[in-house]
Coordinates of C-alpha atoms and ligand atoms in Angstrom, one line a residue:
X1 CA -34.3 4.6 -27.5
X2 CA -34.6 6.0 -24.0
X3 CA -31.0 7.0 -23.3
X4 CA -30.5 10.0 -21.2
X5 CA -27.2 11.2 -22.6
X6 CA -26.3 11.7 -26.3
X7 CA -23.1 10.2 -27.7
X8 CA -20.8 11.2 -30.5
X9 CA -17.8 9.6 -32.2
X10 CA -14.7 11.7 -31.8
X11 CA -12.0 9.4 -33.2
X12 CA -11.1 6.5 -35.5
X13 CA -7.9 4.6 -35.9
X14 CA -6.4 1.7 -37.7
X15 CA -3.4 -0.7 -37.7
X16 CA -2.3 -3.4 -40.0
X17 CA 0.7 -5.8 -40.0
X18 CA 3.7 -4.9 -42.1
X19 CA 3.7 -8.0 -44.3
X20 CA 1.6 -8.0 -47.5
X21 CA 0.4 -11.3 -49.2
X22 CA -0.7 -10.6 -52.8
X23 CA -3.0 -12.8 -54.9
X24 CA 0.1 -13.7 -56.9
X25 CA 1.8 -15.0 -53.7
X26 CA -1.3 -17.2 -53.1
X27 CA -1.0 -18.6 -56.6
X28 CA 2.1 -20.3 -55.3
X29 CA 0.3 -21.9 -52.3
X30 CA -3.0 -23.1 -53.6
X31 CA -4.7 -23.8 -57.0
X32 CA -6.1 -20.3 -57.5
X33 CA -5.5 -17.3 -59.7
X34 CA -5.3 -13.5 -59.3
X35 CA -8.1 -13.3 -61.8
X36 CA -10.4 -15.6 -59.8
X37 CA -9.8 -13.9 -56.5
X38 CA -10.2 -10.4 -58.0
X39 CA -13.4 -11.1 -59.9
X40 CA -15.1 -13.3 -57.2
X41 CA -14.1 -11.2 -54.2
X42 CA -12.5 -7.9 -55.1
X43 CA -9.5 -8.7 -53.0
X44 CA -6.0 -7.9 -54.4
X45 CA -3.9 -8.2 -51.3
X46 CA -4.1 -8.7 -47.5
X47 CA -1.8 -7.9 -44.6
X48 CA -0.7 -10.9 -42.5
X49 CA 1.1 -10.9 -39.1
X50 CA 4.7 -12.0 -39.0
X51 CA 6.7 -13.4 -36.1
X52 CA 6.4 -11.1 -33.2
X53 CA 3.3 -9.3 -34.4
X54 CA 0.2 -9.9 -32.2
X55 CA -3.5 -9.2 -32.0
X56 CA -2.7 -7.2 -28.8
X57 CA 0.0 -5.2 -30.6
X58 CA -2.4 -4.3 -33.5
X59 CA -5.1 -3.3 -31.0
X60 CA -2.7 -1.0 -29.1
X61 CA -1.6 0.6 -32.4
X62 CA -5.2 1.2 -33.6
X63 CA -6.1 2.6 -30.2
X64 CA -3.2 5.1 -30.2
X65 CA -4.1 6.1 -33.8
X66 CA -7.7 6.9 -32.7
X67 CA -6.4 8.7 -29.6
X68 CA -4.2 10.8 -31.8
X69 CA -7.2 11.5 -34.2
X70 CA -9.3 12.7 -31.2
X71 CA -6.3 14.5 -29.5
X72 CA -7.5 12.8 -26.3
X73 CA -5.8 12.3 -23.0
X74 CA -5.9 8.5 -22.5
X75 CA -6.5 9.0 -18.8
X76 CA -9.9 10.4 -19.7
X77 CA -11.0 7.0 -21.2
X78 CA -13.5 5.3 -18.8
X79 CA -14.1 2.0 -20.7
X80 CA -12.2 -0.1 -23.3
X81 CA -14.2 -2.7 -25.2
X82 CA -12.3 -5.0 -27.6
X83 CA -14.3 -7.0 -30.1
X84 CA -12.2 -10.0 -31.2
X85 CA -12.6 -13.7 -32.1
X86 CA -8.9 -14.3 -32.2
X87 CA -7.3 -13.0 -28.9
X88 CA -3.7 -13.8 -28.1
X89 CA -4.9 -15.3 -24.8
X90 CA -8.2 -16.2 -23.1
X91 CA -7.0 -13.9 -20.3
X92 CA -5.8 -11.4 -19.5
X93 CA -8.2 -9.9 -22.0
X94 CA -6.9 -7.9 -25.0
X95 CA -8.7 -4.9 -23.6
X96 CA -6.7 -5.1 -20.3
X97 CA -3.4 -5.2 -22.2
X98 CA -4.5 -2.1 -24.3
X99 CA -5.5 -0.3 -21.1
X100 CA -2.1 -0.7 -19.6
X101 CA -0.2 0.1 -22.8
X102 CA -2.0 3.3 -23.6
X103 CA -2.1 4.6 -20.0
X104 CA -5.8 4.6 -19.6
X105 CA -5.4 4.7 -15.9
X106 CA -9.1 5.1 -15.0
X107 CA -10.6 2.7 -17.5
X108 CA -12.5 -0.5 -17.1
X109 CA -11.8 -3.1 -19.8
X110 CA -13.3 -6.2 -21.3
X111 CA -13.3 -8.3 -24.5
X112 CA -16.4 -9.4 -26.3
X113 CA -17.0 -11.6 -29.3
X114 CA -19.5 -11.4 -32.2
X115 CA -17.2 -12.4 -35.0
X116 CA -17.2 -9.9 -38.0
X117 CA -20.1 -8.0 -36.4
X118 CA -18.1 -7.5 -33.2
X119 CA -17.4 -3.8 -33.7
X120 CA -21.1 -3.0 -34.3
X121 CA -21.9 -4.9 -31.0
X122 CA -19.2 -2.9 -29.3
X123 CA -20.6 0.4 -30.6
X124 CA -24.0 -0.5 -29.3
X125 CA -22.7 -1.5 -25.9
X126 CA -20.5 1.6 -25.7
X127 CA -23.5 3.8 -26.5
X128 CA -25.5 2.1 -23.7
X129 CA -22.9 3.0 -21.1
X130 CA -22.7 6.6 -22.3
X131 CA -26.5 6.9 -22.7
X132 CA -27.1 5.7 -19.1
X133 CA -24.6 8.2 -17.8
X134 CA -22.3 5.5 -16.4
X135 CA -19.3 6.5 -18.6
X136 CA -18.3 9.6 -20.6
X137 CA -15.6 8.3 -22.9
X138 CA -15.4 4.8 -24.4
X139 CA -12.7 3.3 -26.7
X140 CA -14.0 0.4 -28.9
X141 CA -11.5 -1.7 -30.8
X142 CA -12.1 -4.4 -33.4
X143 CA -9.1 -6.7 -33.9
X144 CA -8.6 -10.0 -35.6
X145 CA -5.7 -12.2 -36.7
X146 CA -7.5 -14.9 -38.7
X147 CA -4.3 -15.9 -40.5
X148 CA -3.4 -18.0 -37.4
X149 CA -6.6 -20.1 -38.0
X150 CA -6.5 -20.4 -41.7
X151 CA -5.7 -23.6 -43.5
X152 CA -3.2 -22.3 -46.1
X153 CA -4.0 -25.3 -48.3
X154 CA -7.7 -24.5 -48.5
X155 CA -8.3 -22.2 -51.4
X156 CA -12.0 -21.6 -50.3
X157 CA -10.9 -19.7 -47.2
X158 CA -7.2 -18.7 -47.2
X159 CA -7.6 -16.2 -50.0
X160 CA -10.3 -14.2 -48.1
X161 CA -8.9 -13.0 -44.8
X162 CA -6.4 -10.5 -43.7
X163 CA -5.2 -9.3 -40.2
X164 CA -5.8 -5.9 -38.7
X165 CA -7.3 -3.7 -36.1
X166 CA -9.6 -0.6 -36.1
X167 CA -10.8 1.6 -33.3
X168 CA -13.5 4.1 -32.5
X169 CA -13.7 6.6 -29.6
X170 CA -17.2 7.7 -28.4
X171 CA -17.8 10.5 -26.0
X172 CA -20.9 11.8 -24.1
X173 CA -22.2 14.9 -26.0
X174 CA -21.4 18.2 -24.4
X175 CA -24.5 19.9 -25.7
X176 CA -28.0 19.1 -24.6
X177 CA -30.1 17.2 -27.1
X178 CA -27.1 16.3 -29.2
X179 CA -26.8 12.7 -30.2
X180 CA -24.8 11.5 -33.2
X181 CA -25.5 7.8 -32.6
X182 CA -28.8 7.8 -34.4
X183 CA -29.7 4.1 -34.1
X184 CA -28.2 0.7 -33.6
X185 CA -29.6 -2.8 -34.5
X186 CA -28.2 -6.1 -33.4
X187 CA -29.3 -9.6 -34.5
X188 CA -28.1 -13.2 -34.2
X189 CA -29.2 -16.6 -35.6
X190 CA -27.2 -19.4 -33.9
X191 CA -28.9 -22.0 -36.1
X192 CA -26.5 -21.0 -38.8
X193 CA -23.4 -21.2 -36.6
X194 CA -22.0 -24.1 -38.5
X195 CA -21.8 -22.1 -41.7
X196 CA -18.8 -20.1 -40.5
X197 CA -16.8 -21.5 -37.6
X198 CA -13.5 -22.5 -36.1
X199 CA -14.4 -25.9 -34.7
X200 CA -12.7 -27.2 -31.5
X201 CA -10.9 -23.9 -30.9
X202 CA -12.1 -23.7 -27.2
X203 CA -12.3 -25.8 -24.1
X204 CA -14.7 -28.2 -25.7
X205 CA -11.8 -30.0 -27.2
X206 CA -9.0 -29.7 -24.5
X207 CA -6.5 -31.9 -26.3
X208 CA -6.5 -30.0 -29.5
X209 CA -3.1 -29.6 -31.1
X210 CA -1.6 -32.6 -29.5
X211 CA -1.4 -34.5 -32.8
X212 CA -1.3 -33.2 -36.3
X213 CA -4.6 -34.9 -37.0
X214 CA -6.3 -33.0 -34.1
X215 CA -4.6 -29.8 -35.0
X216 CA -6.4 -29.7 -38.3
X217 CA -9.6 -29.2 -36.4
X218 CA -8.6 -25.7 -35.5
X219 CA -9.0 -24.3 -39.0
X220 CA -11.6 -21.8 -40.0
X221 CA -14.4 -23.5 -42.0
X222 CA -17.0 -21.8 -44.1
X223 CA -19.8 -22.6 -46.4
X224 CA -19.1 -19.7 -48.7
X225 CA -22.2 -19.8 -50.8
X226 CA -24.6 -20.1 -47.8
X227 CA -22.8 -17.2 -46.0
X228 CA -23.0 -15.2 -49.2
X229 CA -26.8 -15.7 -49.5
X230 CA -27.2 -14.8 -45.8
X231 CA -25.1 -11.6 -46.2
X232 CA -26.9 -10.2 -49.2
X233 CA -30.2 -10.3 -47.2
X234 CA -28.7 -9.3 -43.9
X235 CA -27.2 -6.0 -45.1
X236 CA -30.5 -4.6 -46.5
X237 CA -32.3 -5.8 -43.4
X238 CA -29.8 -4.1 -41.1
X239 CA -29.8 -0.8 -43.0
X240 CA -33.6 -0.6 -43.4
X241 CA -34.3 -1.5 -39.7
X242 CA -31.8 0.9 -38.3
X243 CA -33.2 3.7 -40.6
X244 CA -36.7 2.9 -39.2
X245 CA -35.3 3.1 -35.7
X246 CA -33.6 6.4 -36.4
X247 CA -36.7 7.8 -38.0
X248 CA -34.9 8.5 -41.3
X249 CA -35.1 7.0 -44.8
X250 CA -32.3 5.1 -46.7
X251 CA -32.1 8.1 -49.1
X252 CA -31.1 10.3 -46.1
X253 CA -27.9 8.3 -45.7
X254 CA -24.7 9.7 -47.3
X255 CA -22.4 6.6 -47.0
X256 CA -22.7 2.9 -46.7
X257 CA -19.7 1.5 -44.6
X258 CA -20.2 -2.3 -44.8
X259 CA -18.2 -5.1 -43.4
X260 CA -15.5 -5.8 -46.0
X261 CA -16.0 -9.5 -46.9
X262 CA -16.7 -9.6 -50.7
X263 CA -17.1 -6.8 -53.2
X264 CA -20.0 -8.7 -54.8
X265 CA -21.9 -8.8 -51.5
X266 CA -21.3 -5.1 -51.0
X267 CA -22.4 -4.3 -54.6
X268 CA -25.5 -6.5 -54.5
X269 CA -26.7 -5.1 -51.2
X270 CA -25.9 -1.5 -52.2
X271 CA -27.9 -1.9 -55.4
X272 CA -30.9 -3.3 -53.5
X273 CA -30.8 -0.3 -51.2
X274 CA -30.3 2.2 -54.0
X275 CA -26.8 3.5 -53.0
X276 CA -24.7 4.9 -55.9
X277 CA -21.1 3.7 -56.2
X278 CA -19.8 7.0 -54.8
X279 CA -21.7 6.3 -51.6
X280 CA -20.0 2.9 -51.0
X281 CA -17.0 2.8 -48.8
X282 CA -14.6 -0.1 -49.6
X283 CA -11.0 -0.9 -49.1
X284 CA -11.4 -4.6 -49.4
X285 CA -8.9 -4.7 -52.3
X286 CA -6.1 -3.7 -49.9
X287 CA -6.9 -5.6 -46.8
X288 CA -9.2 -8.5 -47.5
X289 CA -11.7 -9.5 -44.8
X290 CA -10.2 -8.3 -41.5
X291 CA -13.3 -9.4 -39.6
X292 CA -14.1 -7.2 -36.5
X293 CA -11.5 -4.6 -37.7
X294 CA -12.9 -4.1 -41.2
X295 CA -15.5 -1.3 -40.5
X296 CA -13.3 1.1 -38.6
X297 CA -10.5 0.4 -41.1
X298 CA -12.8 1.3 -43.9
X299 CA -14.0 4.4 -42.1
X300 CA -10.5 5.6 -41.3
X301 CA -9.3 5.2 -44.9
X302 CA -12.5 6.9 -46.3
X303 CA -11.8 9.9 -44.1
X304 CA -8.1 10.0 -45.0
X305 CA -8.7 9.9 -48.8
X306 CA -11.6 12.5 -48.2
X307 CA -14.3 10.3 -49.6
X308 CA -16.2 11.0 -46.4
X309 CA -16.1 14.7 -45.5
X310 CA -17.8 15.5 -42.2
X311 CA -20.6 16.1 -41.5
X312 CA -22.0 12.9 -43.0
X313 CA -24.6 10.4 -42.1
X314 CA -23.1 6.9 -42.4
X315 CA -24.6 3.5 -41.9
X316 CA -22.1 0.9 -40.6
X317 CA -23.2 -2.7 -41.3
X318 CA -21.7 -5.9 -40.0
X319 CA -22.4 -9.5 -40.7
X320 CA -20.6 -12.8 -40.1
X321 CA -20.0 -15.8 -37.8
X322 CA -22.6 -16.7 -35.2
X323 CA -24.4 -16.0 -37.4
X324 CA -24.6 -12.3 -36.4
X325 CA -25.5 -9.1 -38.1
X326 CA -26.2 -5.5 -37.2
X327 CA -25.9 -1.9 -38.0
X328 CA -25.2 1.6 -36.5
X329 CA -26.3 4.8 -38.1
X330 CA -24.0 7.6 -37.1
X331 CA -23.6 11.3 -37.9
X332 CA -19.9 11.6 -38.4
X333 CA -18.7 15.1 -37.5
X334 CA -15.2 14.5 -36.2
X335 CA -12.0 15.8 -38.0
X336 CA -8.5 14.4 -37.5
X337 CA -7.1 16.8 -34.9
X338 CA -3.5 15.9 -36.0
X339 CA -4.2 17.3 -39.5
X340 CA -5.8 20.4 -38.1
X341 CA -2.8 21.0 -35.9
X342 CA -0.5 20.4 -38.9
X343 CA -2.6 22.8 -41.1
X344 CA -2.4 25.5 -38.4
X345 CA 1.3 25.1 -38.2
X346 CA 1.7 25.4 -41.9
X347 CA -0.5 28.5 -41.9
X348 CA 1.7 30.0 -39.1
X349 CA 4.8 29.2 -41.2
X350 CA 3.4 30.9 -44.3
X351 CA 2.3 34.0 -42.3
X352 CA 5.7 34.1 -40.6
X353 CA 7.6 33.9 -43.9
X354 CA 5.6 36.8 -45.4
X355 CA 6.5 39.1 -42.5
Ligands
UT7_1 O1 -16.8 -12.2 -42.8 C1 -17.4 -13.4 -42.9 C2 -18.4 -13.5 -44.0 N1 -17.9 -14.3 -45.1 C3 -18.3 -14.0 -46.3 O2 -19.1 -13.1 -46.5 C4 -18.0 -15.0 -47.4 C5 -19.2 -15.1 -48.3 N2 -18.9 -15.9 -49.5 C6 -18.2 -15.5 -50.5 O3 -17.6 -14.5 -50.5 C7 -18.1 -16.4 -51.7 O4 -19.0 -17.5 -51.6 C8 -16.7 -17.0 -52.0 C9 -15.7 -15.9 -52.4 C10 -16.2 -17.7 -50.7 C11 -16.7 -18.1 -53.0 O5 -17.3 -17.5 -54.2 P1 -18.4 -18.2 -55.0 O6 -18.7 -17.5 -56.2 O7 -19.6 -18.4 -54.1 O8 -17.7 -19.6 -55.4 P2 -18.2 -21.1 -55.1 O9 -17.9 -21.4 -53.7 O10 -19.6 -21.3 -55.6 O11 -17.2 -21.9 -56.0 C12 -17.2 -21.8 -57.4 C13 -16.0 -22.6 -57.9 C14 -15.9 -24.0 -57.3 O12 -15.4 -24.9 -58.3 P3 -16.4 -25.9 -59.1 O13 -17.0 -26.7 -58.0 O14 -17.4 -25.0 -59.8 O15 -15.5 -26.6 -60.0 C15 -14.8 -23.8 -56.3 O16 -14.1 -25.0 -56.0 O17 -14.8 -21.9 -57.6 C16 -13.9 -22.8 -57.0 N3 -13.0 -22.1 -56.1 C17 -11.9 -21.5 -56.4 N4 -11.2 -21.4 -57.6 C18 -10.1 -20.7 -57.7 C19 -13.3 -21.8 -54.8 N5 -12.3 -21.0 -54.3 C20 -11.4 -20.8 -55.3 C21 -10.2 -20.1 -55.4 N6 -9.6 -20.1 -56.6 N7 -9.6 -19.5 -54.4

């Protein structure tokens, strides 16, 4: 990659709605069971928006969390990219709403869409802007509220998804020859678009929603088995190709941070690649599939519970609607600045109390 300026990730953040829907709750809605959902997917609960909670609100919360992690002045952010398939409005973009809410006075802002792979696409785009020297600090957010597009009478889909947002902050490296974005890899195969889609959700079908019959066309539809087969091949492809681009081997990677769609997909792909269970980052049981948000959400949680302790080489892998898939190999070196401040304060208190 001929980028002139190296990039590093300096922050991660997350936000989920307050309300939790458990597998037991779903047993009351569709013909399913906690046992089926847990064994077939690994999901135990998901967070779902309530009245008044929005995709924009979640994106803003995740952005603020990442800004806190990095102890960054929002006025220093040059660009905000929001990856989402479920924005509140076609425009203004979610990114523009975030820009205003966090006080990123100097920032450009736009949304982009690559379904569940969206945050990987956003990382790759952010890196290009930094690498070319155009921008120094980029905020990338993945947010999705799929609960609004689920048919809560369809057990094939409604059990899988949760709502949420996750964010990364990337900055131009201060030091010469330092680059923690080791490689990215993006792919698409539109011939499989029909396998996972929300038909008639755009301008192609302008009268959608005017009758109950037409409104049913706005539900997410998925051929689960076909997407499963695609995913267990896409993950190893994405990991191996990104490793080749980075000039490293799979054994040089410390952690696999995959899109959180199904624990069986994660396990099968990890086994093919030779990752041990300790190297797999997963919080699927808590949040379900949060689409573009799932990778930063998983990363934030893994750092918080100290599964990932910097420095660590991580491969982030996305796959989903489009079809799209892709990966980013990163060297994670950032620590949560809020915790560091807290630890210092505690130390000062201890020293003070012994005097
Ligand atoms: O981020 C986007 C990417 N999306 C994905 O990665 C999803 C990929 N696919 C999957 O995760 C899995 O295919 C599913 C979890 C969606 C389904 O698991 P599966 O093992 O592939 O099940 P299946 O679709 O082959 O269905 C097996 C049986 C069927 O019943 P019959 O025909 O064997 O009698 C389904 O009707 O399980 C039935 N079934 C359910 N039973 C209880 C499907 N959904 C449910 C359910 N509860 N919720």
